[in-house]
PDB file of C-alpha atoms in Angstrom:
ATOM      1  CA  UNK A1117      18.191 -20.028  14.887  1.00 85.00           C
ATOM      2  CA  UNK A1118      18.117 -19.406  11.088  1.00 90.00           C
ATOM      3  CA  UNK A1119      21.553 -19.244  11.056  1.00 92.00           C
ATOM      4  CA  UNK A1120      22.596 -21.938  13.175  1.00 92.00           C
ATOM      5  CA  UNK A1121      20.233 -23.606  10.764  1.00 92.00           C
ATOM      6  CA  UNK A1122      22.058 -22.800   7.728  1.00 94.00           C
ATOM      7  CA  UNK A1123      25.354 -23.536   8.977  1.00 93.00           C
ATOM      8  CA  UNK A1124      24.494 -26.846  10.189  1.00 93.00           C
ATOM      9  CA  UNK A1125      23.124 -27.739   7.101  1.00 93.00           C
ATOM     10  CA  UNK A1126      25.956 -26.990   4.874  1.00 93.00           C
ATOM     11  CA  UNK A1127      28.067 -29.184   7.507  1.00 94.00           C
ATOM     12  CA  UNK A1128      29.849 -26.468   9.982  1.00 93.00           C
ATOM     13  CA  UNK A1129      30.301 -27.271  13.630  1.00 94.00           C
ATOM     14  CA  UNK A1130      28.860 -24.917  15.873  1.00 93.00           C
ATOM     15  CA  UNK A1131      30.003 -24.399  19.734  1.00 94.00           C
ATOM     16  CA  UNK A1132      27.881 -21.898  21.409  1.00 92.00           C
ATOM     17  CA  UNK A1133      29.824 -19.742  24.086  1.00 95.00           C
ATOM     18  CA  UNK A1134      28.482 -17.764  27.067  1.00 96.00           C
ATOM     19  CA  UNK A1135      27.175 -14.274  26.285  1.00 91.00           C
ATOM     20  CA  UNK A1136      27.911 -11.653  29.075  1.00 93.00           C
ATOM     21  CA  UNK A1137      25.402  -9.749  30.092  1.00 92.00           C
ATOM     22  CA  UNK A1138      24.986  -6.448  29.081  1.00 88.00           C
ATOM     23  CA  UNK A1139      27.421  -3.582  30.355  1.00 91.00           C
ATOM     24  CA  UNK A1140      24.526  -0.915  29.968  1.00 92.00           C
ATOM     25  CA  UNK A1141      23.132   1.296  32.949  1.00 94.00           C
ATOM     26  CA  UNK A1142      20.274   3.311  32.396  1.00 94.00           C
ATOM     27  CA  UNK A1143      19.982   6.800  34.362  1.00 94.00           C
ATOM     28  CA  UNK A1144      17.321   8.231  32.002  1.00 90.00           C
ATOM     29  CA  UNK A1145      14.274   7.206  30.643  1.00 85.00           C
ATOM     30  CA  UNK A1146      15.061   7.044  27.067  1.00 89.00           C
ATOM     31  CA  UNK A1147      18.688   4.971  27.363  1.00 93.00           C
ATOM     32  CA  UNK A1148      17.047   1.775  26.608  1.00 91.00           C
ATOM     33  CA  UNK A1149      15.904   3.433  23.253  1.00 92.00           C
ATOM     34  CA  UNK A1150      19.356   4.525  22.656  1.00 96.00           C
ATOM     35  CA  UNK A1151      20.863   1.227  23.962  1.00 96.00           C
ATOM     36  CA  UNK A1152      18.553  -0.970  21.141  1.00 96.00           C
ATOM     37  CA  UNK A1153      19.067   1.590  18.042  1.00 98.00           C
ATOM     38  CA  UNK A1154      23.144   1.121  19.397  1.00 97.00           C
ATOM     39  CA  UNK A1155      22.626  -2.703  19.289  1.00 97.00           C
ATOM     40  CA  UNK A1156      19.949  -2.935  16.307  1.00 98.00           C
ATOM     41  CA  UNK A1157      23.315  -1.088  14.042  1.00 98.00           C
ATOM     42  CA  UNK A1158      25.738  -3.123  15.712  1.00 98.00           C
ATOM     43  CA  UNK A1159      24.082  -6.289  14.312  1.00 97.00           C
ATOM     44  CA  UNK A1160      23.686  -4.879  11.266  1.00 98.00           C
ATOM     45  CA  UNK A1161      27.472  -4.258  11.099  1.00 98.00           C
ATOM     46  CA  UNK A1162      27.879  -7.900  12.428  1.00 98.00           C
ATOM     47  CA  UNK A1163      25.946  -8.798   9.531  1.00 98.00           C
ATOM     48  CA  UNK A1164      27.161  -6.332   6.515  1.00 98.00           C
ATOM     49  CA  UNK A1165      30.857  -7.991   7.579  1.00 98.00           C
ATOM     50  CA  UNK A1166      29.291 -11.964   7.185  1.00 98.00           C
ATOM     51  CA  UNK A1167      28.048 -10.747   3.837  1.00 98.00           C
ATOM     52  CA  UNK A1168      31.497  -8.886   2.437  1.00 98.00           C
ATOM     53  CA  UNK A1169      33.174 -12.101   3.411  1.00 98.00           C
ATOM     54  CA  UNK A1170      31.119 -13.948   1.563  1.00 98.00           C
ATOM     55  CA  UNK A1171      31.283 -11.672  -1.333  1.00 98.00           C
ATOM     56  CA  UNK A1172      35.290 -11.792  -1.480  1.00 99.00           C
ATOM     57  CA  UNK A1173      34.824 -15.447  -1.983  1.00 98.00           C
ATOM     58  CA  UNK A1174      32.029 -15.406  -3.993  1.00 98.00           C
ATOM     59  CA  UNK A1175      29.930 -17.375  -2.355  1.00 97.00           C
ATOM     60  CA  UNK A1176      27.032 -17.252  -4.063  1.00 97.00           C
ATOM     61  CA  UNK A1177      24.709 -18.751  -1.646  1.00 95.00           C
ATOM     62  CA  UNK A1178      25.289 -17.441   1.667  1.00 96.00           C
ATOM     63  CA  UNK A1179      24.956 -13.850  -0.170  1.00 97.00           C
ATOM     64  CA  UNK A1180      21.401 -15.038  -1.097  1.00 96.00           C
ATOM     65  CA  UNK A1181      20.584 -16.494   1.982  1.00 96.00           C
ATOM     66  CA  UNK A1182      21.878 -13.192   4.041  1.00 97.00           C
ATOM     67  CA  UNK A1183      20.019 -10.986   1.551  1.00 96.00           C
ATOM     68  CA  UNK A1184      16.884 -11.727   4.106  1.00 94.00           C
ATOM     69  CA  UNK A1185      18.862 -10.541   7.161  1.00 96.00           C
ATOM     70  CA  UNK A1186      19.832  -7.219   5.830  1.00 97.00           C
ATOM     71  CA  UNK A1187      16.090  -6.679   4.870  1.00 95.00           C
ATOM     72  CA  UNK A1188      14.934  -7.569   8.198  1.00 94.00           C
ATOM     73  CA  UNK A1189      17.809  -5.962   9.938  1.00 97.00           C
ATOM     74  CA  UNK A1190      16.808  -2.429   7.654  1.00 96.00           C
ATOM     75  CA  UNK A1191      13.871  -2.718   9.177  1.00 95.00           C
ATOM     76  CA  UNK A1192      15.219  -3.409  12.944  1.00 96.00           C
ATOM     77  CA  UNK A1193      17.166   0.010  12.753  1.00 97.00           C
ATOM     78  CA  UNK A1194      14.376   2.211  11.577  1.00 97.00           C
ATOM     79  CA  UNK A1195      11.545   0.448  14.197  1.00 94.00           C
ATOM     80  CA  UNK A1196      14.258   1.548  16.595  1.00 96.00           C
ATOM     81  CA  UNK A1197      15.093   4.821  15.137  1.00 97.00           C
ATOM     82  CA  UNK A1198      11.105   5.608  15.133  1.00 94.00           C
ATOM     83  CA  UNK A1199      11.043   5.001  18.902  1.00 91.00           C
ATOM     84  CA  UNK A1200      14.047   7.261  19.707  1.00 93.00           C
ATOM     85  CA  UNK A1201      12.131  10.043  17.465  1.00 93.00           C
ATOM     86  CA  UNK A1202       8.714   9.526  19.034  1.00 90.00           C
ATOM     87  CA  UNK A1203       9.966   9.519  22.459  1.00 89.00           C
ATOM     88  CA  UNK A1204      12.319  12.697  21.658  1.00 90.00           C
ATOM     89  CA  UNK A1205       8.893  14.217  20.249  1.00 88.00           C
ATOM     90  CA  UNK A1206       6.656  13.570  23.679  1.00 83.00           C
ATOM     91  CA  UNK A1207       9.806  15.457  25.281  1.00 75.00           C
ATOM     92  CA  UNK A1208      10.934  14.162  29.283  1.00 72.00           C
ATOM     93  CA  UNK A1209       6.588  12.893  30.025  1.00 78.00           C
ATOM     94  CA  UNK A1210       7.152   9.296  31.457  1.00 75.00           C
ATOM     95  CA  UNK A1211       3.649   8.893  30.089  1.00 80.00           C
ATOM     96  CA  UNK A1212       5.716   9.032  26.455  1.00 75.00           C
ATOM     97  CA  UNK A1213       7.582   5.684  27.647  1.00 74.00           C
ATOM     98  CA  UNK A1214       3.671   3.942  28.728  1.00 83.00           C
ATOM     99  CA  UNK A1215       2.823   4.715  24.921  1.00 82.00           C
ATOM    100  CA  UNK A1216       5.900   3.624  23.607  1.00 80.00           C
ATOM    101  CA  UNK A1217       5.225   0.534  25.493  1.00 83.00           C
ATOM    102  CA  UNK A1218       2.098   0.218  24.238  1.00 88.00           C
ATOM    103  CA  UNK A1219       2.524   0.786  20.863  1.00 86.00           C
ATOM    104  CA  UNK A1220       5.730  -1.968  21.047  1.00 86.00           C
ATOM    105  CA  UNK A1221       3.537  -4.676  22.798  1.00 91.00           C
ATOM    106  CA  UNK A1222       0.996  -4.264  20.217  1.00 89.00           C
ATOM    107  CA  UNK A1223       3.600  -5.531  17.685  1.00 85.00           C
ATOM    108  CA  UNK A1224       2.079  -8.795  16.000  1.00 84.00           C
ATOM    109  CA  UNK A1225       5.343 -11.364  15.835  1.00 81.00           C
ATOM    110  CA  UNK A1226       5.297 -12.969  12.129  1.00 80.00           C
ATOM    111  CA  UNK A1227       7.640 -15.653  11.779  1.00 78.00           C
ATOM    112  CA  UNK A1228      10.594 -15.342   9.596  1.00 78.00           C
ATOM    113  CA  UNK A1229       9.695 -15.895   5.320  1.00 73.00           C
ATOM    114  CA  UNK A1230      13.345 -17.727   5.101  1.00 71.00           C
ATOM    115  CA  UNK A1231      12.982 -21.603   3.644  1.00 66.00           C
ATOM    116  CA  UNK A1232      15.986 -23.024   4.182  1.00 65.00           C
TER     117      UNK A1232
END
C-alpha cells in the first residue's frame, strides 16, 4: 500500500490488474521454502530496477523513499534464506516443517517506519 501511497500522492493514476495465481506445485516438503526465497529475490529485482530508473533520472526522492524497501526487502531474502538453511539442517523430518512453522507464526508483525 506504501507505494500506491506514494504514487498517488505525487499525482500518478493507478489501475490495478488481476494477478494470476501462482504457477507453483509443490511435490516436496521444502518447495514452498524454495518458492518464497525465489519470490522474496524476484521482488527485490522488481525493486533494484524501480530504483536504477529513478537514479538515471535523478530523481532524488523516489531514491529516498525506496531506500526503505531495499532495507526491508534485505531483510525478506535472508528471513527466507534462514528457513531454507534450517530446514536443509533438520534433513527430510516433517517435524522440521512443524518448527519452521512455529518459529514463522511466532513472528511479531511491526508496521512499516515509512512517513509518507
Amino acid at each position: 500500500m506504501l507505494l500506491l501511497q506514494y504514487l498517488q500522492n505525487n499525482g500518478e493514476h493507478i489501475t490495478l490488474e488481476q494477478v494470476d495465481k501462482p504457477d507453483k506445485i509443490c511435490t516436496a516438503l521444502k518447495d514452498p521454502l524454495d518458492f518464497a526465497l525465489e519470490h522474496e529475490r524476484y521482488v527485490t529485482s522488481l525493486i533494484n530496477t524501480i530504483y536504477d530508473a529513478a537514479h538515471q533520472v535523478k530523481d532524488y526522492r523516489t531514491m529516498q523513499f525506496l531506500d526503505w524497501f531495499v532495507k526491508e526487502q534485505g531483510e525478506e531474502e535472508k528471513n527466507a534464506e534462514d528457513m531454507v538453511k534450517k530446514f536443509e539442517l533438520f534433513g527430510s523430518d516433517p517435524k522440521s516443517l512443524y518448527m519452521l512453522d512455529a518459529e514463522m507464526a511466532g513472528r511479531a508483525y511491526s508496521a512499516p517506519s515509512l512517513v509518507l
